[in-house]
XYZ file of C-alpha atoms in Angstrom:
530
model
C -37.339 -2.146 -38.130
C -35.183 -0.801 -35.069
C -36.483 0.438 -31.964
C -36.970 3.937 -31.224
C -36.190 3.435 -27.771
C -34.008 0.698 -25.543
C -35.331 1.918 -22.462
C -38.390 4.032 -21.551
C -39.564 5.362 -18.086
C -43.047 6.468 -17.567
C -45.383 7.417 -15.272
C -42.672 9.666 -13.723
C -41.991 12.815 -11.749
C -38.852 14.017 -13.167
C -36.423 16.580 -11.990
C -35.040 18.674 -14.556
C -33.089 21.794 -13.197
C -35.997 24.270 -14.418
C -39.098 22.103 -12.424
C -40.818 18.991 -11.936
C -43.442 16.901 -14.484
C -44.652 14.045 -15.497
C -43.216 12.937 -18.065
C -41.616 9.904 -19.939
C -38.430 9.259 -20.568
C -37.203 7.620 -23.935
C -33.618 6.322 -24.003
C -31.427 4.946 -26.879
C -27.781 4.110 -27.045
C -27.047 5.192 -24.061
C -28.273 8.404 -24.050
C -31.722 10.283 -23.511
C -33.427 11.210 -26.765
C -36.749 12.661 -25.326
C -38.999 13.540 -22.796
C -42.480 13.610 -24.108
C -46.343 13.431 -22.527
C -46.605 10.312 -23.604
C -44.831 7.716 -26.725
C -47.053 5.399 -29.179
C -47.469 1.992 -29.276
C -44.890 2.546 -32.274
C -42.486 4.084 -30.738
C -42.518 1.753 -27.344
C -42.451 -1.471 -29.882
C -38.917 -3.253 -28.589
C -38.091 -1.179 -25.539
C -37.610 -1.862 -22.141
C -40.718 -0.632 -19.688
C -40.201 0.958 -16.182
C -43.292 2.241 -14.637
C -41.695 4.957 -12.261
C -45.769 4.709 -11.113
C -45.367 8.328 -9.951
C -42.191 8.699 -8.159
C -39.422 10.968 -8.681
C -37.537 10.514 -11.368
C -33.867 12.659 -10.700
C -30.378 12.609 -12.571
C -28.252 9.974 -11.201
C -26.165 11.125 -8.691
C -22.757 12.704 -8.708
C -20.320 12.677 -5.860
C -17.973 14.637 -6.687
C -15.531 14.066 -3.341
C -15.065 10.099 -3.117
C -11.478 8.911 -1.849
C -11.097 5.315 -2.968
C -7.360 3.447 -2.678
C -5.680 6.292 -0.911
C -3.038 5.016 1.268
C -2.186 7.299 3.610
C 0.495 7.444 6.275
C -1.258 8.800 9.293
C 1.083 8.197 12.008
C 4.724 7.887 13.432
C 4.888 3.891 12.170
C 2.938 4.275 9.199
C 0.088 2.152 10.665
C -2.946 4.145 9.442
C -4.656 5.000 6.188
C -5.636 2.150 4.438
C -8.933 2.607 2.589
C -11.368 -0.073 2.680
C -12.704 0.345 -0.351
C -11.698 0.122 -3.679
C -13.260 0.587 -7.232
C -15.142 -2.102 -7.159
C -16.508 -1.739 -3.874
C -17.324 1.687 -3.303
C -18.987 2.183 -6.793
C -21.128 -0.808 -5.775
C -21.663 1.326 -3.016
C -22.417 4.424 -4.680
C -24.792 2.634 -7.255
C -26.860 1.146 -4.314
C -27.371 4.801 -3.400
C -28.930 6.380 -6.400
C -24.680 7.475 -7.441
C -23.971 6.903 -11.207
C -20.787 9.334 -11.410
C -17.650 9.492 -8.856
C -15.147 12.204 -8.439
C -12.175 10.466 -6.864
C -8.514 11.427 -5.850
C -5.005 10.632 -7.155
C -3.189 11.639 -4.626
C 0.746 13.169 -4.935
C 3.315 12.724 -1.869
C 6.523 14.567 -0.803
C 8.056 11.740 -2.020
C 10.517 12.079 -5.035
C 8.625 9.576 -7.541
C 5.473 11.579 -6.798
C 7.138 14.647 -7.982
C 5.790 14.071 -11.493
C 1.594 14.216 -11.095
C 1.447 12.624 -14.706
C 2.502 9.770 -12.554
C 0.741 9.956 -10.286
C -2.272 9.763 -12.385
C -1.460 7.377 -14.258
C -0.469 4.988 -11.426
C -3.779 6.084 -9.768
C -5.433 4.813 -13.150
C -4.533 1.218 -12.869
C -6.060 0.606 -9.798
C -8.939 2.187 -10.697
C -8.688 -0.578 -13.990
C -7.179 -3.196 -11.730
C -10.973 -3.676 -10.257
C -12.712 -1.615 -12.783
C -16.228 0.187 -11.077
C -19.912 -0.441 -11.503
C -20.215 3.163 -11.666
C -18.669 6.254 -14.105
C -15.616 7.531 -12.090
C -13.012 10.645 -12.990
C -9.960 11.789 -10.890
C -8.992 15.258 -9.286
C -5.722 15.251 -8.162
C -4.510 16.432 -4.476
C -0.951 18.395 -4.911
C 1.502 19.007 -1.961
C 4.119 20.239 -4.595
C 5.150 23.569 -5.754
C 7.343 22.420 -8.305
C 7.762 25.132 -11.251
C 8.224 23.078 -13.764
C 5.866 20.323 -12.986
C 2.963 23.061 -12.641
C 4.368 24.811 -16.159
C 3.805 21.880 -18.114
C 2.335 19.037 -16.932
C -1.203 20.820 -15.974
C -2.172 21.618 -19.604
C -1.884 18.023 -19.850
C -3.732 16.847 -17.130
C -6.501 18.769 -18.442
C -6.381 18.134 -22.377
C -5.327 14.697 -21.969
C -6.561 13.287 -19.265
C -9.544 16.074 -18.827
C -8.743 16.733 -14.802
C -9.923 20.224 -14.412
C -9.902 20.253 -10.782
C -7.053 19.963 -8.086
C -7.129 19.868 -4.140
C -4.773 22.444 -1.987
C -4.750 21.472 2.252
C -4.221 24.425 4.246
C -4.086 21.305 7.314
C -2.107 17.834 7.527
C 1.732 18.487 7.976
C 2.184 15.704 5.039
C -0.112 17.775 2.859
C -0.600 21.732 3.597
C 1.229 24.132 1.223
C 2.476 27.719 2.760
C 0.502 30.539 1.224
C 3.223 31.342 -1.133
C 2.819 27.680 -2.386
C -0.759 27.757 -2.553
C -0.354 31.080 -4.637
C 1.894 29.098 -7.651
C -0.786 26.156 -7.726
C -3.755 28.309 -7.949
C -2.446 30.823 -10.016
C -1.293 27.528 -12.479
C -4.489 26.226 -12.069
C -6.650 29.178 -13.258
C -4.275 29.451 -16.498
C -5.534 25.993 -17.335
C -9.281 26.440 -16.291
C -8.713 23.951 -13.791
C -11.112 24.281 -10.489
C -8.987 24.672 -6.625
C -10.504 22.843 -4.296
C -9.551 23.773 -0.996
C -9.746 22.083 2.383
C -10.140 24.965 4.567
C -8.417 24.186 8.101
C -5.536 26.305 9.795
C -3.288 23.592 11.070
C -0.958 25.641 13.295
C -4.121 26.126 15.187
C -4.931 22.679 15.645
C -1.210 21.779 16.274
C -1.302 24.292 18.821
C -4.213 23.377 20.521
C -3.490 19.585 20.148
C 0.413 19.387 21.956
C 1.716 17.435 24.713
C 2.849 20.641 26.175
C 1.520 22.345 29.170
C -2.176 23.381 29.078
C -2.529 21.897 25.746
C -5.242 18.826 25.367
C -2.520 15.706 25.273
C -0.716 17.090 28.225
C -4.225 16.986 30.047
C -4.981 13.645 29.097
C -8.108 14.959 26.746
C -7.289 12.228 24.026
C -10.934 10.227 24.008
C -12.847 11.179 20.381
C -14.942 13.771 21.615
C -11.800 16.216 21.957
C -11.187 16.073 18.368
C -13.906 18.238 18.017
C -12.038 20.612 20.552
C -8.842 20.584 18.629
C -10.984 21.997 15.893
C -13.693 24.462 17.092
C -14.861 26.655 14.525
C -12.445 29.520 14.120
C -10.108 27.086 12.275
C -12.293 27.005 9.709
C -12.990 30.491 9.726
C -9.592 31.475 9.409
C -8.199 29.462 7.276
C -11.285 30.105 4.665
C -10.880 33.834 5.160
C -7.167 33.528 4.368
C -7.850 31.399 1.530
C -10.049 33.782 0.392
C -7.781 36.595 0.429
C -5.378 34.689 -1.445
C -7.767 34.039 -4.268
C -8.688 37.486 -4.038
C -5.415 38.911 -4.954
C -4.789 36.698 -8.244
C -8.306 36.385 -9.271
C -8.292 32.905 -8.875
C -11.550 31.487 -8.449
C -11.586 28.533 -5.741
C -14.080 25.790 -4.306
C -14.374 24.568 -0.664
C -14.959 21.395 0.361
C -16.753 19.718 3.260
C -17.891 23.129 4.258
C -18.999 21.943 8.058
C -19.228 25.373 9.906
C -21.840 28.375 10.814
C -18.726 30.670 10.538
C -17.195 29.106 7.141
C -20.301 29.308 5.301
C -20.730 32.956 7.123
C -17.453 33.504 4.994
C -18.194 32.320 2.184
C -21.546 33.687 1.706
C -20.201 37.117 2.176
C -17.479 37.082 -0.082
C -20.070 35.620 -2.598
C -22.129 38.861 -1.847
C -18.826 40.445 -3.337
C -19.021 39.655 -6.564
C -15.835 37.237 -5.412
C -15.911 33.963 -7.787
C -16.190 31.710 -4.135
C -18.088 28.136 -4.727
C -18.489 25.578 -1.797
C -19.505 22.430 -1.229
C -21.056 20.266 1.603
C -21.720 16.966 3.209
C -24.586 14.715 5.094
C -22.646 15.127 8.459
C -22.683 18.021 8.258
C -26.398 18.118 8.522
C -26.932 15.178 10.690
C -24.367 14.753 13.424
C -23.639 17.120 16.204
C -20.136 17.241 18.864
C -22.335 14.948 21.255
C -22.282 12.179 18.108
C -18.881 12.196 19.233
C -19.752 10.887 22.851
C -22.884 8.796 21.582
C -21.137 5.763 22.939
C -20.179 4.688 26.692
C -17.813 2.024 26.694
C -15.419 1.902 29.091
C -12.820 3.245 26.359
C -14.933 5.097 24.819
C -13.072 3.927 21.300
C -16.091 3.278 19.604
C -17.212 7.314 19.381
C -14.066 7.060 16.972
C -16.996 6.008 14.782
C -18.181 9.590 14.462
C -14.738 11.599 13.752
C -14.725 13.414 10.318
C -12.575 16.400 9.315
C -13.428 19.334 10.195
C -15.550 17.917 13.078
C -19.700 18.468 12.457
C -21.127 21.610 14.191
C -21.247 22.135 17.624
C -25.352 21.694 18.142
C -28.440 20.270 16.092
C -29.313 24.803 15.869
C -26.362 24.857 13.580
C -28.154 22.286 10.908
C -30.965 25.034 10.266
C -27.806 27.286 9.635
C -26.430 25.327 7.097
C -29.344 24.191 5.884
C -30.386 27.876 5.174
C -26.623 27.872 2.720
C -28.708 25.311 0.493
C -30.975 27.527 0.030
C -29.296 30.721 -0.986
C -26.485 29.247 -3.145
C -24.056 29.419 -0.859
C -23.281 25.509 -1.432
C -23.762 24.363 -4.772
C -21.658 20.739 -4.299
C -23.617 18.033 -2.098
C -20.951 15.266 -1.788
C -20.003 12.204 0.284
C -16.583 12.847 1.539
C -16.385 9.502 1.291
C -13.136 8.140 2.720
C -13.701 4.259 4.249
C -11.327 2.729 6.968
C -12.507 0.132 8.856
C -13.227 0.232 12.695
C -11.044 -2.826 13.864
C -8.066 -2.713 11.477
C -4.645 -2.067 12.457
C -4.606 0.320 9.221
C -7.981 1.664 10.405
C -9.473 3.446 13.230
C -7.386 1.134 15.733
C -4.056 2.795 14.310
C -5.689 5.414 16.647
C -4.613 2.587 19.706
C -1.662 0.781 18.292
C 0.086 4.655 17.491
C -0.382 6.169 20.943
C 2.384 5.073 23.052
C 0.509 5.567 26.191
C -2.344 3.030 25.815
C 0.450 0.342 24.108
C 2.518 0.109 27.289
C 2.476 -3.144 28.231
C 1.041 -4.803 25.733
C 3.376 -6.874 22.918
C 3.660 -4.656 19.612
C 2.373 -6.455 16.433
C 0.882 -9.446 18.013
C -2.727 -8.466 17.686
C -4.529 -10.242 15.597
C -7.874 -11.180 15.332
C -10.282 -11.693 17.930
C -7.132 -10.117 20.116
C -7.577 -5.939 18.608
C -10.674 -6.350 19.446
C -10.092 -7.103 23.131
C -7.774 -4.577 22.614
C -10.379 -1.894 21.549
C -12.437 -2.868 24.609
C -9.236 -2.321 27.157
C -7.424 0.907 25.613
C -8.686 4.539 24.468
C -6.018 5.666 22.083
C -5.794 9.353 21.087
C -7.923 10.708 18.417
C -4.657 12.714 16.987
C -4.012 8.792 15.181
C -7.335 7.838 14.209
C -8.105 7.791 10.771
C -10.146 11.320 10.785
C -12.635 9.972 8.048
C -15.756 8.368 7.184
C -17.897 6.009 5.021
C -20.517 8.023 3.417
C -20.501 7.138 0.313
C -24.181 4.502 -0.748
C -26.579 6.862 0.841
C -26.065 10.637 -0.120
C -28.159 10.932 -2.270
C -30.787 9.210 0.085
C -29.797 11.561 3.113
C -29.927 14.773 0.551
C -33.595 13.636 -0.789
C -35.436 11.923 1.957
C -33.715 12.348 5.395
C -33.497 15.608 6.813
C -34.109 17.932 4.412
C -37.822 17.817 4.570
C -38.319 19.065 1.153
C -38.412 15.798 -1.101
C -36.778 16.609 -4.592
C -36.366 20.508 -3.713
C -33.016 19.694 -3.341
C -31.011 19.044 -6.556
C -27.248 18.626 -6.823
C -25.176 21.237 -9.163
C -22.544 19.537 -10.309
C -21.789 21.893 -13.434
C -19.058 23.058 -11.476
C -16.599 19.974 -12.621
C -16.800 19.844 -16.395
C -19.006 17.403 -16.242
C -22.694 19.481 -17.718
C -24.377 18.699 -19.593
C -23.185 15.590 -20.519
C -23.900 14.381 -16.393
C -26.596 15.652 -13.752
C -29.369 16.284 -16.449
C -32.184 15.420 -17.852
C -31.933 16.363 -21.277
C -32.210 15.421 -24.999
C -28.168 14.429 -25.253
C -27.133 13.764 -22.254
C -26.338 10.559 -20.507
C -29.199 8.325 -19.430
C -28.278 8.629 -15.966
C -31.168 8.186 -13.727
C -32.429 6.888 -10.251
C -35.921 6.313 -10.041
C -36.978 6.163 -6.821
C -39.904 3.656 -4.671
C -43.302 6.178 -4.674
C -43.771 7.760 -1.601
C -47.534 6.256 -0.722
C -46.387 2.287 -1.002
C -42.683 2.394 0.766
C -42.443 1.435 4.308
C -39.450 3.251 6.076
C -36.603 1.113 7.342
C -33.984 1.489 10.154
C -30.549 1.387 8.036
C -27.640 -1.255 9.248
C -24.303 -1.686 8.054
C -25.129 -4.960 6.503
C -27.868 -2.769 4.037
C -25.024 -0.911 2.664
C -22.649 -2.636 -0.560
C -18.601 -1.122 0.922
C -16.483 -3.056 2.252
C -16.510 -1.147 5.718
C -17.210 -2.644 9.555
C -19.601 0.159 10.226
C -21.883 2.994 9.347
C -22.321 6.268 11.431
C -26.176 5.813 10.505
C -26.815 2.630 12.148
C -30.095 2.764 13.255
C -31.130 5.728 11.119
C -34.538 6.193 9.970
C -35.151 6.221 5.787
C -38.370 7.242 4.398
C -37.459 5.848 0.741
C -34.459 4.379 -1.419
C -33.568 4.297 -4.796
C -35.672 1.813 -6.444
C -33.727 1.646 -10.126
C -30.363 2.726 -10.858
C -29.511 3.180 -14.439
C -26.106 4.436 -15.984
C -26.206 5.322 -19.874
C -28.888 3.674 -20.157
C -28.467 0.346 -17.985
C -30.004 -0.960 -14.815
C -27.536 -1.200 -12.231
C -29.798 -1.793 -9.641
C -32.811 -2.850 -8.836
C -35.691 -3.399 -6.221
C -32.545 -3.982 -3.811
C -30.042 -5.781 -5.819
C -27.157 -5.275 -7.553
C -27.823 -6.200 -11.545
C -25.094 -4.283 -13.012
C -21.703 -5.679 -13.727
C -18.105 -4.158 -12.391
C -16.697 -2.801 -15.547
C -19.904 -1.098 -16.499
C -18.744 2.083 -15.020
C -15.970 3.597 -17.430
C -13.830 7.054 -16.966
C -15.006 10.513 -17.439
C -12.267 13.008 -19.424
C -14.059 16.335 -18.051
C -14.351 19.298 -19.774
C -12.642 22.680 -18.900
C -14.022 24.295 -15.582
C -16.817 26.598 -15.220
C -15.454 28.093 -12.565
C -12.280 29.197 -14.434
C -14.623 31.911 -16.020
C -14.104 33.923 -12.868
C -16.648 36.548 -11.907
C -17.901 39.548 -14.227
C -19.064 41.533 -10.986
C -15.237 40.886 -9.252
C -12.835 43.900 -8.464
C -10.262 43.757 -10.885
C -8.821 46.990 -9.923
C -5.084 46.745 -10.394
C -4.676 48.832 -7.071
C -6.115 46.119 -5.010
C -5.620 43.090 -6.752
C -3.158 41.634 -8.661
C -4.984 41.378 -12.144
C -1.932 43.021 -13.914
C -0.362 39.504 -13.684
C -2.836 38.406 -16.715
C -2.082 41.575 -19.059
């Protein structure tokens, strides 16, 4: 007779969104068929056993902001922007961490080929099947485009055939930021197709402005090291270009998503134009919580280069005051995404944080152009500062999110749950429910696991560095299981590259819009759906 079960869990804590209780688990197929007290002798007969011996028990989780094989041109020669990882390597990454799902990005250029984001898609789609992942993956797709016709019918397909129901505008990045007129077409497009706008909320004139060579400005003052990143970006950036966003949604009742939310006065913004009735989601990140502007003058060397380590985009908040701030958004709803931002360059790669040397003129003068190699950039590294306007403005993240959300920091063990609803995904991901994927981490129980100082060399990517090097961990995932699987265990990797296979997404919940928002045709534009 067949078994009832493949795989049970018990002995477990587990999450569900509602509360926590011990429970068992019973899987089959792939997917979970119940949660029960207890199962027979009967009904165990031919399964697999984990004893969770009372830990948590949570939904495997879902990063829903991973860039993986983005190549982007950064500077004047083109030298930065390669990502370190791809498939294969940061979903062995992510699966490490207690990740079972990944939202990553097919990105479209200026470029006339990229006109066409079916394209672009689909050319994103064989590297993802070039490597194939450990882990479940899906796309969003990042448009710098405006074209009419491209946004009239290509998006329906995107979403019914490929099920992408979310994009990503840049108000920042002079390869990437749309005008607001721009933004207006795509987001208006995008709510017509229940597709969610993610926005990356930074007013580049500002940092332009603030960043010149001209007089007064921070190049022509020789304030170039890492730290002044920060200053190229203080807060009001954010705050402006979220309350223009904002306003923009506002007017065509488009309903819109932030990302990497890293500010006291974005999530200020945000929270109040939630208390509107306005249809405003956000999401944010572990650096947010954990790093402060002085992360970005941790180290002293003579170049200071290394403090590039610590550059993300927007920078984190000014002091370690502003983390009970933000963590206080967790609380009241104001985020609902908990994501990675994971975007991976490595630290001594001419395509990596040393374009931030090899582009600025200044600290090359002298030295032989593209005969660095080896052992030689990193003599280089140790003699020259750069200029943070060319380093690669990202970070690895990716293998320990979850980790940093559940047991670093927040000081509330499993309080903390990720929503991820808000991609198309639910309930089919992120739940622990009769029907939905068996998509679990189980983690080590709290009483028997010694904390550890993380190293680079803990983590799976395929990066030269964390910014958590030395960081204390008070428990890791312990099992790893997608649809059903173990994809790792006890420390190891068990699972096998291809295991991980695509996600077509569902229509977004955020295209429902607000019932509470104005729709007042003498204040907003909602004659434009009549």
């Amino acid at each position: 007779m067949e078994s009832k079960f493949d795989l049970v869990v018990v002995n477990g804590n587990v999450v569900t969104a509602s509360d926590i209780s011990t429970c068992c688990i019973g899987i089959k197929d792939g997917k979970i068929r119940a949660l029960a007290d207890s199962f027979t002798g009967d009904e165990l007969k031919g399964a697999e056993v984990i004893d969770a011996q009372g830990a948590y028990v949570m939904p495997g989780g879902i990063d829903a902001h991973v860039h993986l094989c983005q190549d982007l041109e950064t500077g004047p020669h083109g030298l930065g922007g390669e990502c370190a990882d791809n498939f294969e390597t940061g979903s062995r990454s992510a699966a490490a961490g207690g990740t079972t799902t990944i939202i990553t990005f097919a990105t479209q250029t200026r470029k006339g080929e990229d006109r066409s984001l079916l394209k672009v898609v689909e050319a994103y789609n064989t590297r993802a099947e070039e490597t194939g992942s450990y882990v479940d993956y899906g796309f969003h797709i990042i448009i710098v485009r405006n074209d009419a016709d491209i946004l009239e019918n290509e998006m329906p397909i995107l979403m019914n055939d490929w099920g992408i129901s979310s994009i990503k505008l840049f108000l920042t990045y002079k390869t990437q930021c749309l005008t607001d007129s721009q933004l207006l077409d795509v987001m208006f497009a995008a709510r017509k197709n229940a597709i969610t706008t993610m926005i990356h909320a930074e007013n580049g004139d500002m940092i332009e402005w603030l960043t010149g060579s001209v007089e007064n400005k921070l190049e022509q003052k020789g304030m170039v090291a890492p730290f002044y990143h920060a200053l190229s970006r203080p807060p009001i950036v954010e705050g402006e270009a979220t309350n223009r966003a904002i306003a923009l949604a506002q007017l065509i009742q488009s309903p819109i998503l932030f990302v990497h939310v890293g500010s006291v006065l974005g999530a200020a913004n945000l929270r109040r134009a939630q208390t509107m009735g306005l249809p405003i989601y956000a999401e944010t990140c572990p650096q947010y919580f954990h790093l402060t502007w002085n992360d970005l003058k941790r180290f002293h060397s003579p170049t200071c280069f290394e403090n590039s380590k610590m550059i993300c985009s927007p920078p984190p908040p000014l002091t370690v005051s502003d983390h009970e701030d933000l963590f206080v958004g967790l609380a009241n709803g104001t985020f609902t995404i908990y994501s990675s931002d994971h975007c991976p360059f490595r630290y001594d790669h001419p395509h990596g944080k040393l374009s931030g040397v090899l582009e600025h003129k200044p600290s090359m003068e002298g030295e032989i152009e593209h005969q660095h190699e080896g052992k030689e950039l990193q003599g280089l590294l140790r003699r020259k500062q750069g200029a943070f306007r060319f380093y690669s403005q990202w970070d690895p993240w990716c293998g320990d999110t979850i980790a940093f959300a559940i047991y670093w920091g927040t000081g509330k063990g499993s309080d903390f749950t990720t929503e991820i609803c808000r991609y198309g995904m639910y309930p089919r991901k992120g739940a622990l429910m009769p029907g939905s994927d068996a998509d679990l981490v189980i983690w080590h129980p709290d009483e028997t696991f010694k904390s550890f100082h993380l190293t680079n060399s803990m983590l799976h990517h395929n990066v030269d560095y964390t910014p958590y090097e030395g960081t204390e961990f008070s428990n890791w995932p312990r099992y790893t299981i997608l649809r059903g699987k173990i994809i790792w265990a006890n420390g190891e990797i068990v699972g096998k590259v291809r295991d991980g296979k695509y996600v077509k997404r569902g229509p977004s919940l955020l295209s429902q819009g607000s019932p509470r928002a104005d729709r007042d045709p003498r204040r907003v534009a909602s004659w434009l759906y009549e």
